[in-house]
Tab-separated table of C-alpha atoms and ligand atoms in Angstrom:
chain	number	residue	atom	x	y	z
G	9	UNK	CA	0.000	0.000	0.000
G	10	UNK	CA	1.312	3.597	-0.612
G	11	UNK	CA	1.150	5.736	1.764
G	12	UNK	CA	-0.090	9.123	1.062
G	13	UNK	CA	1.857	11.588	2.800
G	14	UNK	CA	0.937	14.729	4.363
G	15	UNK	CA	3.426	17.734	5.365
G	16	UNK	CA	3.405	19.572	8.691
G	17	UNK	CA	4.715	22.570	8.925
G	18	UNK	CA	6.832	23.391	12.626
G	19	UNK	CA	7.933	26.802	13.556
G	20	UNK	CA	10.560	25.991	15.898
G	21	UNK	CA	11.347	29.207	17.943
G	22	UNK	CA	15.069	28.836	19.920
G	23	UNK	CA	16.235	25.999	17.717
G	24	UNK	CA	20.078	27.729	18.264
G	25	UNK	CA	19.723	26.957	22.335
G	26	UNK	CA	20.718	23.890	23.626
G	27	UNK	CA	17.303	22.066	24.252
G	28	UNK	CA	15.695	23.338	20.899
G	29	UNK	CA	18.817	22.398	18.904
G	30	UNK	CA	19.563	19.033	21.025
G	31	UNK	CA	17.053	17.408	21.691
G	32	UNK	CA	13.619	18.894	19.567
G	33	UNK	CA	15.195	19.486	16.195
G	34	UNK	CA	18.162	16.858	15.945
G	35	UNK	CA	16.656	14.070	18.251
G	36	UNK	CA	13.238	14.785	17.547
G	37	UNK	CA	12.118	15.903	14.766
G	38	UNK	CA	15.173	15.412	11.992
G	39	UNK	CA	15.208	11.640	13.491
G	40	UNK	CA	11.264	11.550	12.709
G	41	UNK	CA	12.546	12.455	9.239
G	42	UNK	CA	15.632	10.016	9.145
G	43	UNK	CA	13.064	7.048	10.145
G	44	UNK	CA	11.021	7.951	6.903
G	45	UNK	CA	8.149	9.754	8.855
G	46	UNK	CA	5.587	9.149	11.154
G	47	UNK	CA	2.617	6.724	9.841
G	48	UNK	CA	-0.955	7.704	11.376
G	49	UNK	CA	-3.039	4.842	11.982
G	50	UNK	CA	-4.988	5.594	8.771
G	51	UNK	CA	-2.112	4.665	6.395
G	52	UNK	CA	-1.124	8.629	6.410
G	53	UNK	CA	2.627	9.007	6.854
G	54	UNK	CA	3.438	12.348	8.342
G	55	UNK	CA	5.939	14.406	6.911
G	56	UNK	CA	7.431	17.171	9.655
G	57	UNK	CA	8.783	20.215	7.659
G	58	UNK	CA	10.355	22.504	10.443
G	59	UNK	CA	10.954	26.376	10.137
G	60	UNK	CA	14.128	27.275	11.983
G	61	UNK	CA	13.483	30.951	13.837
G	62	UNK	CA	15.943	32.876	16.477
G	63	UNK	CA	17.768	35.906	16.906
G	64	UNK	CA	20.850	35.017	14.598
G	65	UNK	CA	20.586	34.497	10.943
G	66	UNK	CA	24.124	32.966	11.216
G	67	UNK	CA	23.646	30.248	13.590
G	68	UNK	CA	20.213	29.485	11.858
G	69	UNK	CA	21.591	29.600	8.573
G	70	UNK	CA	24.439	27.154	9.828
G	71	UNK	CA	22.334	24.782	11.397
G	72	UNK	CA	20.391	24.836	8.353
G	73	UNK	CA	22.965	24.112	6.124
G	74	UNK	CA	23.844	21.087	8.446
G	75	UNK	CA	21.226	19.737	8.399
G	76	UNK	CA	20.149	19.956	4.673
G	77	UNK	CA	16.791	22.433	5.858
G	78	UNK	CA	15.880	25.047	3.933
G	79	UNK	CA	13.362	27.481	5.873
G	80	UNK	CA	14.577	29.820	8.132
G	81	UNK	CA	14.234	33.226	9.515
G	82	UNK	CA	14.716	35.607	12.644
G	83	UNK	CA	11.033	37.197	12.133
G	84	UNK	CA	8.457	35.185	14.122
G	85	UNK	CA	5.513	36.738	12.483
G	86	UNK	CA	7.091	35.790	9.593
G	87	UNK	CA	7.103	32.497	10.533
G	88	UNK	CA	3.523	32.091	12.322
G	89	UNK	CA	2.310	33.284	8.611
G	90	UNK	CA	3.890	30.455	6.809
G	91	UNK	CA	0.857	28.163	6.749
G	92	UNK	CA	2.857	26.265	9.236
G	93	UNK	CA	-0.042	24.151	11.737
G	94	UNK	CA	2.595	24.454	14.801
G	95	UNK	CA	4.009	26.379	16.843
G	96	UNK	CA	7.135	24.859	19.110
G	97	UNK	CA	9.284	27.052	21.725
G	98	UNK	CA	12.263	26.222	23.604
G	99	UNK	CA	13.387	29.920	23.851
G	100	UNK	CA	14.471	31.022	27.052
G	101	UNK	CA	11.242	30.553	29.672
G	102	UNK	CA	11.053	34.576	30.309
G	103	UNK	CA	10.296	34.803	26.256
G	104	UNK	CA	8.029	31.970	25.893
G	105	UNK	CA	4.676	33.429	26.599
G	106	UNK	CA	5.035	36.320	24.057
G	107	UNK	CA	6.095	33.783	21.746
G	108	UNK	CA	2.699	31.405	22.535
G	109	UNK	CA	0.414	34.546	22.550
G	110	UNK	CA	1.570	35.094	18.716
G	111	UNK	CA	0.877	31.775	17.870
G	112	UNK	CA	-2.334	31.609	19.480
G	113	UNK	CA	-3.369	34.754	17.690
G	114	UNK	CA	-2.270	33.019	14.689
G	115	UNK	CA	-4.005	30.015	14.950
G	116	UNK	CA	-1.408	27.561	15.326
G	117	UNK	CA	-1.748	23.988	17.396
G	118	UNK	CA	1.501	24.679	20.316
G	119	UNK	CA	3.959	22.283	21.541
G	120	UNK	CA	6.398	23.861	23.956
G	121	UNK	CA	8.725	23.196	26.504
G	122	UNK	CA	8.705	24.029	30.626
G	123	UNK	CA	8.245	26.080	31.930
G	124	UNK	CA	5.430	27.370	30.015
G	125	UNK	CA	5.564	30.944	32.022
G	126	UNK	CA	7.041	32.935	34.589
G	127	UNK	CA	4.140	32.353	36.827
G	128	UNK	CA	1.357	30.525	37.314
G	129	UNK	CA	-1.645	32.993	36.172
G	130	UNK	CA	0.640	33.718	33.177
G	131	UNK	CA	0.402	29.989	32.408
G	132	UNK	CA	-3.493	29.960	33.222
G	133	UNK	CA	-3.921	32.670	31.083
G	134	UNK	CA	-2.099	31.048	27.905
G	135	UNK	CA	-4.076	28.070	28.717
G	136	UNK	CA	-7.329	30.105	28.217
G	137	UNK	CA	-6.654	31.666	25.410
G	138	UNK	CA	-5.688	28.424	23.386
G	139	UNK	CA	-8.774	26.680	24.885
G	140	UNK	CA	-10.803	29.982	23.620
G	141	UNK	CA	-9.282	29.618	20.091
G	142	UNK	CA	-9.354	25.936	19.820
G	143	UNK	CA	-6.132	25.364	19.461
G	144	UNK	CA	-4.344	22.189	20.720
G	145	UNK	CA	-1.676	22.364	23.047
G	146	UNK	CA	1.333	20.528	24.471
G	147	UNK	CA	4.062	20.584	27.459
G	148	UNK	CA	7.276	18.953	27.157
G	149	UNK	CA	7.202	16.747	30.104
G	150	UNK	CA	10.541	14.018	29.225
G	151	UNK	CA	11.054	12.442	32.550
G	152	UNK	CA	8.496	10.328	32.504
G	153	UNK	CA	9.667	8.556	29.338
G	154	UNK	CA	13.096	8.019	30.681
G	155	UNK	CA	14.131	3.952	30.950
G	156	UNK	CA	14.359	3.928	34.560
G	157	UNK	CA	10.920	6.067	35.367
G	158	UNK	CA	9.347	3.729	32.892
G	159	UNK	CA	10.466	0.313	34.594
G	160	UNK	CA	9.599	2.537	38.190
G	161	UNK	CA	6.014	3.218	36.811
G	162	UNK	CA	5.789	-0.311	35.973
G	163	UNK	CA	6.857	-1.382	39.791
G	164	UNK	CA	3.906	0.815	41.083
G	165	UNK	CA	1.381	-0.146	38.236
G	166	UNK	CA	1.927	-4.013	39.054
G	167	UNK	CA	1.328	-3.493	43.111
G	168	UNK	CA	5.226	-4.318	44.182
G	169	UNK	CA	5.740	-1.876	46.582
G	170	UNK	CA	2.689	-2.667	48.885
G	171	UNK	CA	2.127	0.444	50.412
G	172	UNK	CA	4.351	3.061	49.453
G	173	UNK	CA	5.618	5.128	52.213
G	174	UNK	CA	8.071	7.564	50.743
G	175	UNK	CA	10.402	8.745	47.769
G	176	UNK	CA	13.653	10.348	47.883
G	177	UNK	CA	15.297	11.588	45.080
G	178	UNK	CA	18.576	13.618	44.240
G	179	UNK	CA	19.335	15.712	41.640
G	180	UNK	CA	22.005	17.380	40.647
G	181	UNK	CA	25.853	17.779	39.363
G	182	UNK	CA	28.343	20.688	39.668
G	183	UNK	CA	27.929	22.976	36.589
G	184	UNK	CA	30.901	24.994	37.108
G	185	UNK	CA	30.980	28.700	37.774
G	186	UNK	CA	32.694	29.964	34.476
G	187	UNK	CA	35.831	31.190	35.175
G	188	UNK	CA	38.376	28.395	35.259
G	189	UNK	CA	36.655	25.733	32.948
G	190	UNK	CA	33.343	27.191	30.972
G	191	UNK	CA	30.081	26.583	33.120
G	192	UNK	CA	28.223	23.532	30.974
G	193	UNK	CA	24.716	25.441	31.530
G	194	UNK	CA	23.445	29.263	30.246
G	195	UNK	CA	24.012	32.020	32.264
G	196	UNK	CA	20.666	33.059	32.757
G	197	UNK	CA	19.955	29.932	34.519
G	198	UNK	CA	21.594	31.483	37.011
G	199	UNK	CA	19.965	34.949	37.403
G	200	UNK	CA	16.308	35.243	38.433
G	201	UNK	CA	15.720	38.147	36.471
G	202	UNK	CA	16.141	36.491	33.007
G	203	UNK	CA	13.820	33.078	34.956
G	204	UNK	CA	16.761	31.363	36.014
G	205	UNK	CA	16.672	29.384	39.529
G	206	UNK	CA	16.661	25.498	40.163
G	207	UNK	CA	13.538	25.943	41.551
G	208	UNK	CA	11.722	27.170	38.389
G	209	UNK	CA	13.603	24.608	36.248
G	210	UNK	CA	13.076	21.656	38.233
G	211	UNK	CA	9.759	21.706	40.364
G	212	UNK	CA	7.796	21.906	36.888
G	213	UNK	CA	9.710	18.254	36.661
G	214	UNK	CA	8.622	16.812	39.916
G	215	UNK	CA	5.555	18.073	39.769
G	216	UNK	CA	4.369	15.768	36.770
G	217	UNK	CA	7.328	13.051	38.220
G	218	UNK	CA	5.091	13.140	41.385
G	219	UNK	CA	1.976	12.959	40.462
G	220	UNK	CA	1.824	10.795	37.336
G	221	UNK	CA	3.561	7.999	38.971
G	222	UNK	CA	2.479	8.340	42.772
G	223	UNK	CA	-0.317	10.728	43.501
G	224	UNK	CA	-1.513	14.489	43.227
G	225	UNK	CA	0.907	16.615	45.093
G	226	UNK	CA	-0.537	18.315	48.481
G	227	UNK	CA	1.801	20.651	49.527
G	228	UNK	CA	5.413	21.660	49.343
G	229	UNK	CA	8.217	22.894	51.960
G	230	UNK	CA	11.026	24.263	50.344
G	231	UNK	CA	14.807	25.599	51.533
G	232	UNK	CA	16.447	27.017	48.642
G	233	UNK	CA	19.830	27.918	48.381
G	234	UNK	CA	22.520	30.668	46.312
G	235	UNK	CA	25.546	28.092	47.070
G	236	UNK	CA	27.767	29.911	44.780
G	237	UNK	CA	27.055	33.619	44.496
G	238	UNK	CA	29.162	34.787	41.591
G	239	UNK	CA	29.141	33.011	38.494
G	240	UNK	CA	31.123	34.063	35.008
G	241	UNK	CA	29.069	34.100	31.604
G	242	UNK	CA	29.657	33.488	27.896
G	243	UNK	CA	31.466	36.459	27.259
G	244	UNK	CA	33.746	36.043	30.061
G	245	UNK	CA	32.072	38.624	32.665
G	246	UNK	CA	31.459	38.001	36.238
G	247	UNK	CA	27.969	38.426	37.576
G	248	UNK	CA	25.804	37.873	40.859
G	249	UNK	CA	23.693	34.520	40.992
G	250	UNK	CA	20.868	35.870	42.022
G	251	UNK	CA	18.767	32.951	41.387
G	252	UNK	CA	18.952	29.785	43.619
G	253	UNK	CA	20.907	27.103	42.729
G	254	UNK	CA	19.711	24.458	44.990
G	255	UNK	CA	16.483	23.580	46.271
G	256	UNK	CA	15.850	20.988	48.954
G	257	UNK	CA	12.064	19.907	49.190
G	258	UNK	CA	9.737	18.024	50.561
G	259	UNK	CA	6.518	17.510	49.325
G	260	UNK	CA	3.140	15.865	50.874
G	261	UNK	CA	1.252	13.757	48.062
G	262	UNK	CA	-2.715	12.765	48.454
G	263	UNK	CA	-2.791	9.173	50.607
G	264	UNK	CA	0.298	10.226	53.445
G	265	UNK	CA	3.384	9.955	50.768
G	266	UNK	CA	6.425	11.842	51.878
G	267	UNK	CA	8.470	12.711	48.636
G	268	UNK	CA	12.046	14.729	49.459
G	269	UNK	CA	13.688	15.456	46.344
G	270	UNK	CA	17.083	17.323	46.528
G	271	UNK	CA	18.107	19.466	43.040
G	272	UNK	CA	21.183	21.167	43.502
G	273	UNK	CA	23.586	22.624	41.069
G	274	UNK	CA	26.852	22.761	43.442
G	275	UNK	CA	26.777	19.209	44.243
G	276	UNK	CA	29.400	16.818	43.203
G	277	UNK	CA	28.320	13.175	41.927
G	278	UNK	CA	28.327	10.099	43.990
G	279	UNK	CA	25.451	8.333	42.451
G	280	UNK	CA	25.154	5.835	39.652
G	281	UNK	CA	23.168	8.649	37.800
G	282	UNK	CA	22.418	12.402	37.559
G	283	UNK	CA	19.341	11.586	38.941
G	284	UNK	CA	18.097	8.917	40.971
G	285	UNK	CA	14.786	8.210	43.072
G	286	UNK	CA	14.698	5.867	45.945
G	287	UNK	CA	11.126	4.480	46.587
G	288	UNK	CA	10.434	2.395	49.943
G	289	UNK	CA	7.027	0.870	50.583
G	290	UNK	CA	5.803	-2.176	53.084
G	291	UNK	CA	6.875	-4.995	50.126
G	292	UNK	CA	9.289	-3.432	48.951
G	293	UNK	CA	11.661	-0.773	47.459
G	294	UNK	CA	13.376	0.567	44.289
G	295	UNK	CA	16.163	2.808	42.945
G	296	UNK	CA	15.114	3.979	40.015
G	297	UNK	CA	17.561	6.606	37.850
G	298	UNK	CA	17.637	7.811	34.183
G	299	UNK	CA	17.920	4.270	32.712
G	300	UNK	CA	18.172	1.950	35.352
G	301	UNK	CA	15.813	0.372	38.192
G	302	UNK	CA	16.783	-1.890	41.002
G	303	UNK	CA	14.527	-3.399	43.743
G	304	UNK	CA	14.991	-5.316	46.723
G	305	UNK	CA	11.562	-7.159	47.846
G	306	UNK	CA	10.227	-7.339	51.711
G	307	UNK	CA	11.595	-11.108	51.253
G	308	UNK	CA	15.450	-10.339	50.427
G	309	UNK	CA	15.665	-7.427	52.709
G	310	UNK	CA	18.708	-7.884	54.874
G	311	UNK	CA	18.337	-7.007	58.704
G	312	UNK	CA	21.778	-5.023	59.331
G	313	UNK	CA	22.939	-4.330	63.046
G	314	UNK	CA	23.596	-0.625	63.768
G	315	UNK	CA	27.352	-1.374	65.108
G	316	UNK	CA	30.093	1.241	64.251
G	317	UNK	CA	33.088	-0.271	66.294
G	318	UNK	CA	33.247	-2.926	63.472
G	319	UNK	CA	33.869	-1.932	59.424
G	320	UNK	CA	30.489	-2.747	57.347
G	321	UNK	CA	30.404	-6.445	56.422
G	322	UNK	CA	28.091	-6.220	54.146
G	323	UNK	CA	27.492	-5.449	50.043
G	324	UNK	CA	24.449	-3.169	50.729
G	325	UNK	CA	24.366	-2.314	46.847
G	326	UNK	CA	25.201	-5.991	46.108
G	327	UNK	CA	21.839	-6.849	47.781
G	328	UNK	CA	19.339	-5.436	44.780
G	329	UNK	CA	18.281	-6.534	41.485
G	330	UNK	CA	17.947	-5.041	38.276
G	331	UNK	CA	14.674	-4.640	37.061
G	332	UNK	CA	14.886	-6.155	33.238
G	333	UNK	CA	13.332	-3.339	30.282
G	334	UNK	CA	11.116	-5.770	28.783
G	335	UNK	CA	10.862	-3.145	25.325
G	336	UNK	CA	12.575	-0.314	23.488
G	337	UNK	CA	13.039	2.849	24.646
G	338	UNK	CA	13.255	5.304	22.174
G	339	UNK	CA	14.344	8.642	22.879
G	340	UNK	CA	11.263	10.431	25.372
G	341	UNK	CA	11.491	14.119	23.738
G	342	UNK	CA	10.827	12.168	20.559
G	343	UNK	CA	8.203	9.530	21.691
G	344	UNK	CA	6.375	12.427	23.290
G	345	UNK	CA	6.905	14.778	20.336
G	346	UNK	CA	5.258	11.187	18.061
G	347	UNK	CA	2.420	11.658	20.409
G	348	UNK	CA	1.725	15.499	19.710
G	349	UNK	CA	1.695	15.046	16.226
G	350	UNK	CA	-0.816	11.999	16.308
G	351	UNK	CA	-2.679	14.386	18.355
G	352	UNK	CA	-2.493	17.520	15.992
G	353	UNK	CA	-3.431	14.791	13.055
G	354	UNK	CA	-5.874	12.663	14.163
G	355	UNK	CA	-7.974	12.570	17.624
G	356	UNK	CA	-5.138	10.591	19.431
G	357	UNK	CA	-5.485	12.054	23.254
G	358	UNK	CA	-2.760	14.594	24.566
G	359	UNK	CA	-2.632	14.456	28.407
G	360	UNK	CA	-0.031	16.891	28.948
G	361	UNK	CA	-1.657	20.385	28.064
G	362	UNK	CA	-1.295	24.054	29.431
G	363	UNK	CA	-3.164	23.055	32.226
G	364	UNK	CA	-0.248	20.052	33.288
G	365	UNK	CA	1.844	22.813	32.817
G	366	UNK	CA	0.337	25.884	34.868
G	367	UNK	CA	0.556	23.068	38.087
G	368	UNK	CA	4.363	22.561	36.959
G	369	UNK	CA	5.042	26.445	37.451
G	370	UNK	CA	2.392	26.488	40.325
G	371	UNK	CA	4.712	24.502	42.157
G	372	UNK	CA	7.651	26.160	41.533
G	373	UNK	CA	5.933	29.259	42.490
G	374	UNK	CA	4.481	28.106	45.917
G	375	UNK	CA	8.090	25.596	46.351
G	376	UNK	CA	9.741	29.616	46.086
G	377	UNK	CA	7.037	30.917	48.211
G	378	UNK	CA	7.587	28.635	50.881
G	379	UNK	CA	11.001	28.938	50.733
G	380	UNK	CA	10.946	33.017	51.113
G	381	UNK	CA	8.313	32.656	54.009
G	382	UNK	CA	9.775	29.289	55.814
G	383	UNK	CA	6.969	27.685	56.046
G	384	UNK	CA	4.889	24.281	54.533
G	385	UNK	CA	2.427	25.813	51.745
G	386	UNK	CA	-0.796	24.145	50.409
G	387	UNK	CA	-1.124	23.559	47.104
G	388	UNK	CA	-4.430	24.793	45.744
G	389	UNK	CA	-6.335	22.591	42.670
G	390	UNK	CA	-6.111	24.935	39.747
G	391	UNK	CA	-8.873	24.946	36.795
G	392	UNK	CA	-8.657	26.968	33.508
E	23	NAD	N1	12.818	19.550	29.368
E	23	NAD	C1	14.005	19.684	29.908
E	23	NAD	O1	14.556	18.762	30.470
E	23	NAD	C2	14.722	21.006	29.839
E	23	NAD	C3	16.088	21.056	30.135
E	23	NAD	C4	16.718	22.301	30.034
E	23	NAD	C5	16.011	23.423	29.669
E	23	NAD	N2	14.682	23.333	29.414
E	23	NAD	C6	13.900	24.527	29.028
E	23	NAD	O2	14.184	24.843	27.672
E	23	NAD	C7	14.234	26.258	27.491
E	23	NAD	C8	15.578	26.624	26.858
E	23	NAD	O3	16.641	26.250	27.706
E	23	NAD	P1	18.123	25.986	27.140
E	23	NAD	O4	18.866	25.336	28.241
E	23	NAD	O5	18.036	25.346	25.804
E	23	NAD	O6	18.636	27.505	27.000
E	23	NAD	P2	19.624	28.164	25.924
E	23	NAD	O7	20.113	29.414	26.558
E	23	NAD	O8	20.625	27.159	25.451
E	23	NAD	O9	18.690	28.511	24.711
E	23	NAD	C9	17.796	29.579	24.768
E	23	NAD	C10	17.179	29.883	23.417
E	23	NAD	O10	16.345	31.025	23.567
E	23	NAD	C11	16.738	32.058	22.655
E	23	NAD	N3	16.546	33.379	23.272
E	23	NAD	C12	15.558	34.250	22.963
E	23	NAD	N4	15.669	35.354	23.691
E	23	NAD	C13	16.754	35.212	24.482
E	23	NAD	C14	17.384	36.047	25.467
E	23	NAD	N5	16.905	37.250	25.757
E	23	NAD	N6	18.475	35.557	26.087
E	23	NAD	C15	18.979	34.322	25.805
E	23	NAD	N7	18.406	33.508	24.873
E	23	NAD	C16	17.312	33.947	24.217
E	23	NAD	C17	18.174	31.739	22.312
E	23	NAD	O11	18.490	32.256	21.058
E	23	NAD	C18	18.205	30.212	22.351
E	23	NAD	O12	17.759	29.707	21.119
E	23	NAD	C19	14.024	26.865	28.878
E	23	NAD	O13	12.693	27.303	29.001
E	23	NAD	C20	14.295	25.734	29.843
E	23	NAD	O14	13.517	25.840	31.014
E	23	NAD	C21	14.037	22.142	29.480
């Protein structure tokens, strides 16, 4: 059977940055090219055609050239008038609503990454607008297609872990400060005026981590942290971190879970992974990280002694198992981006709109709240 093939068009707004380059054009949408398309379930094979736009015509024009594209410009209006049906953004989060509002205006279906605003009724209010225009909409949210959350999902899906009592997770790395080896993350990441702060970045993560593997998050208690207060950007000038660059949390999820998750920035790696969750409940626990699970079950649980005259005779790591990955994982940022445009195409569901992603910000903004105040906020349901 041939397939007949239908073109999308995808204005991809901060394709030069390191997400939007990475990961959403290269990984994502040139690899949807490279495996021939994407076929809909009615024999339609779907064609992406992206539209490279950001602030500088030579990096676009470059990465065009790489890649063999050949649609490009630095005027978004431009763009949005291209009879292009989407709208993607992975520009810096302090530009993304103006960005959205365009589109919306425009009439273009919107796929973008987290967060999707500085603040919470800034996210409410995008998600209104789409709703009011029809438009559908997307959030970016990758965790929960990584290997190890998928095989962790799986443990709480198939009842292993009894009742489940608490998570702990750490996350985090030292990104260097600038000045004697180049910091591995963008400067404004480190500035709350341009939307920088671990908190921002990373709460919009647990939020969805949380809650689509465990249960709806209840409320948050948050110390954040400046560890290092001068940092040194791309151009080689010092600045003040004024954003926080470690968060330590704990959050309260519906049925008596205690999640603490630790994100930090100025942390140096003794882990297996750059992130990893521990998850303890009556039958059992797990370690789950970006690709790999372990669990020990209630019935090969050792019973150590607490005795610190003598040197620890046991293999405590030794003691777990890996959980197998039964399947392929493909890349998440792709899978998920496979889902959006069965979604735009066709009446495939979406579960991760504007609305997933106002509670991402609303939890960064009542983890900073809490933070600032010192106290344990509640976390209010939010509605369009
Ligand atoms: N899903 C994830 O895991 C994940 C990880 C990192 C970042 N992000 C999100 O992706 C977005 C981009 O982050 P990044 O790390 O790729 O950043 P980046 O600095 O590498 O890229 C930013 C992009 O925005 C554009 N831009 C527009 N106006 C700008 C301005 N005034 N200053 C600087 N850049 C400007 C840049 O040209 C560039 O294309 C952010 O919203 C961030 O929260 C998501």
């Amino acid at each position: 059977m041939v397939n007949e093939l239908r073109s999308v068009g995808i204005v991809m707004n901060g394709v030069t940055g390191r997400m939007g380059y990475r990961q959403h054009l290269v990984r994502s949408i040139l690899a949807i090219r490279q495996q021939g398309g994407l076929s809909l379930p009615d024999g339609t094979l779907l064609w992406p055609e992206p539209i490279l736009v950001g602030r500088s015509e030579s990096k676009l024009a470059a990465i065009a050239k790489e890649h063999g594209l050949d649609r490009w410009t630095t005027d978004l209006d431009e763009a949005l008038r291209s009879g292009a049906e989407i709208y993607f953004d992975a520009q810096v989060t302090s530009r993304r609503a103006e960005g959205v509002r365009k589109a919306v205006a425009a009439g273009l279906h919107i796929y973008t990454e987290k967060p999707i605003a500085e603040d919470t009724e800034g996210a409410l209010e995008l998600g209104r607008l789409a709703r009011d225009a029809g438009v559908k909409v997307g959030v970016v949210q990758d965790k929960l297609f990584l290997p190890g959350l998928r095989k962790l999902k799986r443990l709480v899906d198939g009842g292993f872990f009894g009742e489940i009592l608490s998570v702990r997770g750490e996350f985090g790395y030292w990104v260097f400060e600038g000045d004697w080896q180049e910091a591995q993350r963008p400067s404004w990441n480190y500035r709350a005026e341009d939307g920088g702060g671990i908190i921002v970045d990373m709460f919009c993560h647990w939020r969805y981590v949380l809650e689509d593997i465990f249960a709806p998050v209840r409320s948050v208690q948050a110390l954040a942290a400046t560890h290092i207060p001068k940092r040194v950007d791309e151009q080689g000038r010092t600045y003040e971190a004024t954003a926080d660059d470690a968060a330590y949390g704990i959050f309260e999820l519906a049925g008596g879970v205690v999640a603490q998750l630790n994100s930090s920035w100025a942390t140096r790696v003794f882990r297996d992974e750059l992130v990893e969750f521990q998850v303890d409940g009556t039958e059992g626990s797990a370690v789950a990280g970006l690709r790999r699970c372990r669990v020990q079950h209630r019935s090969m649980t050792p019973k150590p002694v607490w005795n610190p005259d003598l040197p620890a005779t046991e293999d405590f790591r030794g003691q777990w198992q890996e959980v197998p990955d039964n399947g392929e994982f493909d890349n998440g940022f792709k899978v998920q981006w496979e889902m959006f445009l069965r979604h735009v195409a066709g009446d495939e569901p979406f579960p991760w709109d504007f609305l997933a992603g106002a509670r991402g910000v609303q939890l960064a903004e009542l983890g900073l709240r809490s933070a600032r105040e010192g106290r344990r906020v509640e976390i209010p349901t939010l509605a369009l």
